[in-house]
Structures are given as C-alpha cells and as structure tokens.
PDB file of C-alpha atoms in Angstrom:
ATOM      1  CA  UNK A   1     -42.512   9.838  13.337  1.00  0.00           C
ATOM      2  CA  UNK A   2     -42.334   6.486  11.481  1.00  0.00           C
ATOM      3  CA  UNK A   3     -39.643   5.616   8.676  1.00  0.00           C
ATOM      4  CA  UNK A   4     -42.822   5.953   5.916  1.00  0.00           C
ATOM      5  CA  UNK A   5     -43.907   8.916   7.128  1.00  0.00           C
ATOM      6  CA  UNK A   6     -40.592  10.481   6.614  1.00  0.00           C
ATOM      7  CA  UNK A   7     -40.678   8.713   3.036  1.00  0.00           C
ATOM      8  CA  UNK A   8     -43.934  10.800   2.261  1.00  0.00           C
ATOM      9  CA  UNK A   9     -42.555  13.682   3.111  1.00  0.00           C
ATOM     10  CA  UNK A  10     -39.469  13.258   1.192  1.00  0.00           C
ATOM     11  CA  UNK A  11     -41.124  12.640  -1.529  1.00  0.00           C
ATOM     12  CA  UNK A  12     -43.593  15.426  -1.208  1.00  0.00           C
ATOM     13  CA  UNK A  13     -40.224  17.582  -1.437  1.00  0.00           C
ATOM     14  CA  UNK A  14     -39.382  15.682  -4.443  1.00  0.00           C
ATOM     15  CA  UNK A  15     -42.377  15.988  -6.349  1.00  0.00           C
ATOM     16  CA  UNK A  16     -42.881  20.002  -5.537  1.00  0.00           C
ATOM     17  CA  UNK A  17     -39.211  20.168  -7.031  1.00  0.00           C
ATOM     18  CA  UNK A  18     -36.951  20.485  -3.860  1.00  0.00           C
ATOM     19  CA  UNK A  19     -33.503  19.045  -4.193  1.00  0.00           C
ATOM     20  CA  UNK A  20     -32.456  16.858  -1.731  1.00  0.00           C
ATOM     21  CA  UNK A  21     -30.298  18.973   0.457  1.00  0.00           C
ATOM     22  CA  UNK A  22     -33.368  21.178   0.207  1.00  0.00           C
ATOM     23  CA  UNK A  23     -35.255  18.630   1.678  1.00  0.00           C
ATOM     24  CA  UNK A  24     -33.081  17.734   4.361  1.00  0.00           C
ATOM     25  CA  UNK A  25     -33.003  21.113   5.878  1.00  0.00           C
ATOM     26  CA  UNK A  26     -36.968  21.753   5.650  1.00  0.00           C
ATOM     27  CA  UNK A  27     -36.783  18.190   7.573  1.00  0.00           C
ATOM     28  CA  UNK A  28     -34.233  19.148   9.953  1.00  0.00           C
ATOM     29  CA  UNK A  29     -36.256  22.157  10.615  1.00  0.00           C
ATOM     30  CA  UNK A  30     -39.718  20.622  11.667  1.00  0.00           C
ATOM     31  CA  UNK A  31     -38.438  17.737  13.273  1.00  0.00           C
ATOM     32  CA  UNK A  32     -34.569  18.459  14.532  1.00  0.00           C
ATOM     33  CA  UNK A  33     -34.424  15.050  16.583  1.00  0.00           C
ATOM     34  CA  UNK A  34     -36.011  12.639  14.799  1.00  0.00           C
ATOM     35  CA  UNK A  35     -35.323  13.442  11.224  1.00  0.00           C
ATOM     36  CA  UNK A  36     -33.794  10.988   8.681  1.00  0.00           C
ATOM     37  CA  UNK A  37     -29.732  11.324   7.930  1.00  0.00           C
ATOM     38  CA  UNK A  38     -28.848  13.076   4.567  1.00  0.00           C
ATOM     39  CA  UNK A  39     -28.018   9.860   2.658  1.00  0.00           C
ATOM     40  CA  UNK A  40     -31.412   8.347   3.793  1.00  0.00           C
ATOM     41  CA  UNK A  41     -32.794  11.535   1.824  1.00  0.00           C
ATOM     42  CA  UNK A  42     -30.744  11.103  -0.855  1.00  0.00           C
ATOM     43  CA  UNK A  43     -31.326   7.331  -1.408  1.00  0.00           C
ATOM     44  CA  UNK A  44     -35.385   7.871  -1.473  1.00  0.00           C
ATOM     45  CA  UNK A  45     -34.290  11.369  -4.135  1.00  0.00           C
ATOM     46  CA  UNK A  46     -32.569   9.247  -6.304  1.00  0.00           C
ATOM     47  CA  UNK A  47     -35.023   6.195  -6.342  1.00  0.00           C
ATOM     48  CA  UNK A  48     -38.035   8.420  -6.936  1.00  0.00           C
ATOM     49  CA  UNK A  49     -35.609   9.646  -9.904  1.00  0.00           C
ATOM     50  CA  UNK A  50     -35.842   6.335 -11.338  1.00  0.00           C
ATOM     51  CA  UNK A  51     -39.767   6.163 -11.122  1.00  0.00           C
ATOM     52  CA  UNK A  52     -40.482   3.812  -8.376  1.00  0.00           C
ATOM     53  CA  UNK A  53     -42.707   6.369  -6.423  1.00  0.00           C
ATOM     54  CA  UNK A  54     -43.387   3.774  -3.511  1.00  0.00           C
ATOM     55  CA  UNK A  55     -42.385   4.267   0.001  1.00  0.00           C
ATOM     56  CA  UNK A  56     -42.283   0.934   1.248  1.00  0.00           C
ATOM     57  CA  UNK A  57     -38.847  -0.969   1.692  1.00  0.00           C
ATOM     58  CA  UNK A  58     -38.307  -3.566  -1.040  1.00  0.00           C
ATOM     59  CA  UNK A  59     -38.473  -7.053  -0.495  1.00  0.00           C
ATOM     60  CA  UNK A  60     -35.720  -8.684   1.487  1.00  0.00           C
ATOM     61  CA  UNK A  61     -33.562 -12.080   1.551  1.00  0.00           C
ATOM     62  CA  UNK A  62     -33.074 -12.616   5.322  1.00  0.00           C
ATOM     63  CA  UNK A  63     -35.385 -13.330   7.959  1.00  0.00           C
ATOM     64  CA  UNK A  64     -37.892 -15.485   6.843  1.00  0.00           C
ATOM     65  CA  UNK A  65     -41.630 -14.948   6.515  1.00  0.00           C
ATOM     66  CA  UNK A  66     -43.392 -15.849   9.621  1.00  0.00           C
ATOM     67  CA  UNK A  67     -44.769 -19.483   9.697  1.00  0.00           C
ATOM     68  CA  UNK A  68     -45.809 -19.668  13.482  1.00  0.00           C
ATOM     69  CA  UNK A  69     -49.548 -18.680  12.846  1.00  0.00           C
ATOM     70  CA  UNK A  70     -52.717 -20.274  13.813  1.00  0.00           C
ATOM     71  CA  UNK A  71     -53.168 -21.877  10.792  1.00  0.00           C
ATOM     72  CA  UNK A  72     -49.967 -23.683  10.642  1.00  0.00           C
ATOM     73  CA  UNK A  73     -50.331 -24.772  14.082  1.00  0.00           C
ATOM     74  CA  UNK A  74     -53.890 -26.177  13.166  1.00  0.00           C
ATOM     75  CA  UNK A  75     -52.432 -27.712  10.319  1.00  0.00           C
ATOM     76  CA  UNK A  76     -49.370 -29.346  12.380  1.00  0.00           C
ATOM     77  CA  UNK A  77     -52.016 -30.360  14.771  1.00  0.00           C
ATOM     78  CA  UNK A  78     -54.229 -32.074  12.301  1.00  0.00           C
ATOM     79  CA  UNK A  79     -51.049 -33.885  10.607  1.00  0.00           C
ATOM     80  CA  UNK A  80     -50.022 -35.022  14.261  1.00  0.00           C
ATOM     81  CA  UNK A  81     -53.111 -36.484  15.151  1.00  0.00           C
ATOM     82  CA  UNK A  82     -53.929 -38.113  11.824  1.00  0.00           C
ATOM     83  CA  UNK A  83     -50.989 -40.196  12.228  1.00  0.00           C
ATOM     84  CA  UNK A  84     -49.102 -39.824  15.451  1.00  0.00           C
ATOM     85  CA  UNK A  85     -45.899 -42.220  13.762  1.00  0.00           C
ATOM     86  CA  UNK A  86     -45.414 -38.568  11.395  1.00  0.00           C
ATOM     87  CA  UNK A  87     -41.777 -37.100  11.746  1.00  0.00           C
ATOM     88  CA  UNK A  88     -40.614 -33.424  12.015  1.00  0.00           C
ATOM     89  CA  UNK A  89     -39.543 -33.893   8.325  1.00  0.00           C
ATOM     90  CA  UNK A  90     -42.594 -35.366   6.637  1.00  0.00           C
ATOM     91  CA  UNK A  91     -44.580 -32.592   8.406  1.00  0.00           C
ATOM     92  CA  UNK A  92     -42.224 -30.035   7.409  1.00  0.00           C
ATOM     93  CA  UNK A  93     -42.057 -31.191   3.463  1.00  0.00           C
ATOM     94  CA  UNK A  94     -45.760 -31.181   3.552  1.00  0.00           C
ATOM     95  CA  UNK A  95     -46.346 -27.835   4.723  1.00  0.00           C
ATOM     96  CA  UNK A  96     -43.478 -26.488   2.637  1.00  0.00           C
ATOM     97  CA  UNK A  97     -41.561 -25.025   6.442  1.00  0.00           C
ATOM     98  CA  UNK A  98     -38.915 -25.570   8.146  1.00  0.00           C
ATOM     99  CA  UNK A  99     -37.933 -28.465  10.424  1.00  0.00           C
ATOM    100  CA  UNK A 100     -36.864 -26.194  12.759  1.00  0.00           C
ATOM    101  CA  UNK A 101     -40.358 -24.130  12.948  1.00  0.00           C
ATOM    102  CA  UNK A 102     -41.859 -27.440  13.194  1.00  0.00           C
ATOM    103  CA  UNK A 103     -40.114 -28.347  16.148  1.00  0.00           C
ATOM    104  CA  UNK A 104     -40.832 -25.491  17.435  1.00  0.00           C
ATOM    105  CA  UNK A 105     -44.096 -25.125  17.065  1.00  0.00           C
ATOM    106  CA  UNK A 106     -45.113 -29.011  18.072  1.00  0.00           C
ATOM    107  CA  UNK A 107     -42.992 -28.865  21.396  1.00  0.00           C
ATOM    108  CA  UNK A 108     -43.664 -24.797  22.516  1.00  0.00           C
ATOM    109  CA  UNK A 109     -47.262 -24.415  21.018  1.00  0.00           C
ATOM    110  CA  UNK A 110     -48.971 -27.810  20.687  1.00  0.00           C
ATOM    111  CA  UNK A 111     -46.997 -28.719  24.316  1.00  0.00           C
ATOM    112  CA  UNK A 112     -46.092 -32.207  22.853  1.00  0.00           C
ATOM    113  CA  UNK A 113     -43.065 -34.550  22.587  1.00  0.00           C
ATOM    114  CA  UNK A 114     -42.170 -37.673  20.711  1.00  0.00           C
ATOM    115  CA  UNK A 115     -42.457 -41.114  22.890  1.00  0.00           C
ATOM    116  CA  UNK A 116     -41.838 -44.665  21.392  1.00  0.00           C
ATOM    117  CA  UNK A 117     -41.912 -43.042  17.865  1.00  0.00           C
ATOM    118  CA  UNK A 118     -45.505 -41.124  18.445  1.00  0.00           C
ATOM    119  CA  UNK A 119     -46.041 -37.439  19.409  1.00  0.00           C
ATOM    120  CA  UNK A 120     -47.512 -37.310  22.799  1.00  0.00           C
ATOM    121  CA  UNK A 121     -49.291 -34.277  24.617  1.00  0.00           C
ATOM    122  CA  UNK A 122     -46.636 -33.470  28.026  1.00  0.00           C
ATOM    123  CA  UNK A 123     -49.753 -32.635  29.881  1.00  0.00           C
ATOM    124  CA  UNK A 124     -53.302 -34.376  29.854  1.00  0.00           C
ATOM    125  CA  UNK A 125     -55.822 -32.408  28.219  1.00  0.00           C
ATOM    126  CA  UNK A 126     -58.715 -30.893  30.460  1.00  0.00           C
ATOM    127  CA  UNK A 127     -61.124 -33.635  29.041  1.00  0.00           C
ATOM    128  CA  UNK A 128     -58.491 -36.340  29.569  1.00  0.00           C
ATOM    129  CA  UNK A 129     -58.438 -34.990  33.548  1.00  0.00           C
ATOM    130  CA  UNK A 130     -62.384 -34.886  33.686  1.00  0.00           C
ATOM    131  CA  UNK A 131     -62.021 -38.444  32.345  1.00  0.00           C
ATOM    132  CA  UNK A 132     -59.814 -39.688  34.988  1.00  0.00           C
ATOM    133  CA  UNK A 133     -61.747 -37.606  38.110  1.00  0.00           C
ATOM    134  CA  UNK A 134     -65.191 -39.600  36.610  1.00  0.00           C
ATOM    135  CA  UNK A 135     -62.980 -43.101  36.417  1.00  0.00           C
ATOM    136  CA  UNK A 136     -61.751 -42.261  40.006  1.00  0.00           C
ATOM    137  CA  UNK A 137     -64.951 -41.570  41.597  1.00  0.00           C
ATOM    138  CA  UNK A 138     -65.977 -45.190  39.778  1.00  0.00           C
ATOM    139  CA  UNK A 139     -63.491 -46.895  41.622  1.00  0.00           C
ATOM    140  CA  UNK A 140     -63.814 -45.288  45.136  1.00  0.00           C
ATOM    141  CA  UNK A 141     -68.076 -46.105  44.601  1.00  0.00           C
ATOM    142  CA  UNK A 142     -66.968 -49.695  43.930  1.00  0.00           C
ATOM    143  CA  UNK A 143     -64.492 -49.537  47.042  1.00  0.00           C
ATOM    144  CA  UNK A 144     -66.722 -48.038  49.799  1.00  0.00           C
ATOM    145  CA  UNK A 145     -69.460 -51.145  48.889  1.00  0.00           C
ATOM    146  CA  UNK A 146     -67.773 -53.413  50.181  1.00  0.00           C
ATOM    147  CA  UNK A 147     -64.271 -52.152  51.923  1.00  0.00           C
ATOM    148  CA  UNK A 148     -63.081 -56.016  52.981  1.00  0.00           C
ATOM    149  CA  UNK A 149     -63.868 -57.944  49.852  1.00  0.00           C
ATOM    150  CA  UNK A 150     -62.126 -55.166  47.694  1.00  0.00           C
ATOM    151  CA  UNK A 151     -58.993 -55.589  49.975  1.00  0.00           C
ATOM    152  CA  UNK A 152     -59.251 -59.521  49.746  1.00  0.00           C
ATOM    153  CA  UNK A 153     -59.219 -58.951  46.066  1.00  0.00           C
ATOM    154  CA  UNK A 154     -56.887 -56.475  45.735  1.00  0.00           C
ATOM    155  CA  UNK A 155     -54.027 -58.462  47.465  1.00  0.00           C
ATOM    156  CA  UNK A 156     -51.931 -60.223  46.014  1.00  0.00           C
ATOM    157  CA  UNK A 157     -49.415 -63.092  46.721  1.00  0.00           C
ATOM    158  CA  UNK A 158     -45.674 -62.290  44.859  1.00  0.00           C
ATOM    159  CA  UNK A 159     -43.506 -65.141  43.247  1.00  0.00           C
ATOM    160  CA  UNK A 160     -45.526 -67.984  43.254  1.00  0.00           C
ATOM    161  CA  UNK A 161     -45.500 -70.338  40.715  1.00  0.00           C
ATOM    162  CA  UNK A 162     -49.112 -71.564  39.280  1.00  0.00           C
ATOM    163  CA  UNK A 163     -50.008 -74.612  37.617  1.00  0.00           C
ATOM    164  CA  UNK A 164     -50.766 -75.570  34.750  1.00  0.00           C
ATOM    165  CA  UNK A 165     -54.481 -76.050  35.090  1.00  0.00           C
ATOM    166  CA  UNK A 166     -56.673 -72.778  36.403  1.00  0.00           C
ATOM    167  CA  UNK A 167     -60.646 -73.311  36.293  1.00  0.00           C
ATOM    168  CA  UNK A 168     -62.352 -70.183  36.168  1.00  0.00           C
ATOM    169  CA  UNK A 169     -65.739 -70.277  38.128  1.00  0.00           C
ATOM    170  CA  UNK A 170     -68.373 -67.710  38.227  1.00  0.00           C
ATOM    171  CA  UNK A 171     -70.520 -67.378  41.258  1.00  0.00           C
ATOM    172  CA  UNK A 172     -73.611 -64.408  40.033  1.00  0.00           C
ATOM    173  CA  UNK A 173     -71.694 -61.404  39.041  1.00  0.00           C
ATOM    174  CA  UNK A 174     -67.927 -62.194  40.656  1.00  0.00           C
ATOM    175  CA  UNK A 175     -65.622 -64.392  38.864  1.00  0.00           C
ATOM    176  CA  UNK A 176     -63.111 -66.506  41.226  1.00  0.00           C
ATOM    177  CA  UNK A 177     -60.066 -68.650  40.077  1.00  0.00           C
ATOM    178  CA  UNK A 178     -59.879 -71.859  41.545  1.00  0.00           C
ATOM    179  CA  UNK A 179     -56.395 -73.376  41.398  1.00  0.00           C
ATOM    180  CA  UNK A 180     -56.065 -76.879  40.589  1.00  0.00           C
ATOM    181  CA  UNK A 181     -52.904 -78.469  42.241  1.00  0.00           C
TER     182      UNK A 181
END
C-alpha cells in the first residue's frame, strides 16, 4: 500500500475519533508488514489536529523541479538554432534553468557540442545523410561519363609555383587554365 493510502486511513481513524495508538494497532492489524511506524501515525494525528486535513507531503527545498521535458528541450533547440554563437549561460538566463540542465540537455538530448564557438550536431541528421548519398551518386554519374578526363582533371601537380598571369579559357561547357610563362 502507498504512503497516501496509509494517510487516508489514518485519517479516517482520526476523524471517527480513534487516538493515535488506536490507530496504529487497527493498522498493524490489517496490514502487519507494511504498516506505517507509530511516529508516522502520530505526525499525520497531530497535523490533522491543527486543521490541515490534506494527505499530501508539503512542499520541499531540495531536489529541484524537473526541467528536462520536451518543452524545454524544444525551447533549447529553437534558442540553439536561432543563433548557434548562444552560450550555456544566455540560454540558461533565458529559460530561467540551470547551466548545468542546459548542458545536459544540449549534449545528452539534442546530441550536440560546441565547435569554433557554435553548437554543432555530433552526428549528421538523417536528411543531412540523404543529402550526401544524392551528392554522391552526382559525382559517381559525372565520373562513369567519362572515367579518363575526370582522372586528368582530378590530378594534380604539388609545389609548383605559378605565375603571375593565368588566362582562363572556356571551350563549350569545360573551363581550362592556360598558364602563361
């Protein structure tokens, strides 16, 4: 049985006149392993005493309230990609959390890290990977034209030192640099 349920009953007992050892035994009697301890029972009698008739626990100072919920993360989200250049502390001051949660959130939720001073996804995002399949499949149709002029292009000579002077020269749809020397 829950800690409420117990409440209920105790106050039941309280409000049908028991006292509170009263009470203890009638709950030792129905439930012998799970009842409350005899100060629990007590603490509940004398609060009803005072009038406050409710069951629930008062409000604590401790653990905070939760802040990792959808809409924070949404709201993180929407903050981050706004402006990417947004730190841990402007986010947290806006949405009144703390830095820590923020963190939290950005790097275990939204799967993201900061990079050169902007937050960057870790992964690539499924239509980021779709992207790069279609721009793949570009480049291998351009490849398998013409095999021999896309590895005459695609060399390329290392440490040489050009002149001033390059004329660019554009024979139908390829472009060529001609090297004046």
């Amino acid at each position: 049985m829950e800690k409420e349920e117990f409440r209920v009953l105790i106050k039941h007992y309280f409000l049908i006149g028991k006292n509170a050892s009263e009470a203890k035994k009638s709950l030792d009697k129905h439930y012998p392993k799970s009842a409350p301890d005899y100060h629990v029972v007590k603490y509940w009698f004398a609060k009803f005493k005072t009038g406050h008739m409710g069951t629930k626990d008062d409000e604590r100072s401790g653990r905070p309230k939760e802040v990792v919920t959808p809409e924070n993360i949404k709201k993180i989200h929407k903050i981050i990609f706004d402006d990417r250049k947004v730190t841990l502390i402007e986010i947290a001051e806006t949405l009144k959390i703390s830095s820590e949660r923020v963190h939290h959130i950005i790097h275990e939720y939204l799967g993201m890290r900061k990079l050169c001073a902007k937050w960057m996804p870790r992964e690539l995002t499924i239509d980021q990977k779709q992207q790069r399949v279609h721009y793949s499949e570009q480049c291998l149709k351009l490849i398998n034209r013409n095999v021999a002029e896309f590895y005459r292009r695609y060399s390329t000579m290392n440490e040489i030192i050009l002149p001033k002077k390059c004329v660019f020269l554009s024979n139908g749809e390829d472009f060529s640099i001609e090297l004046i020397l």
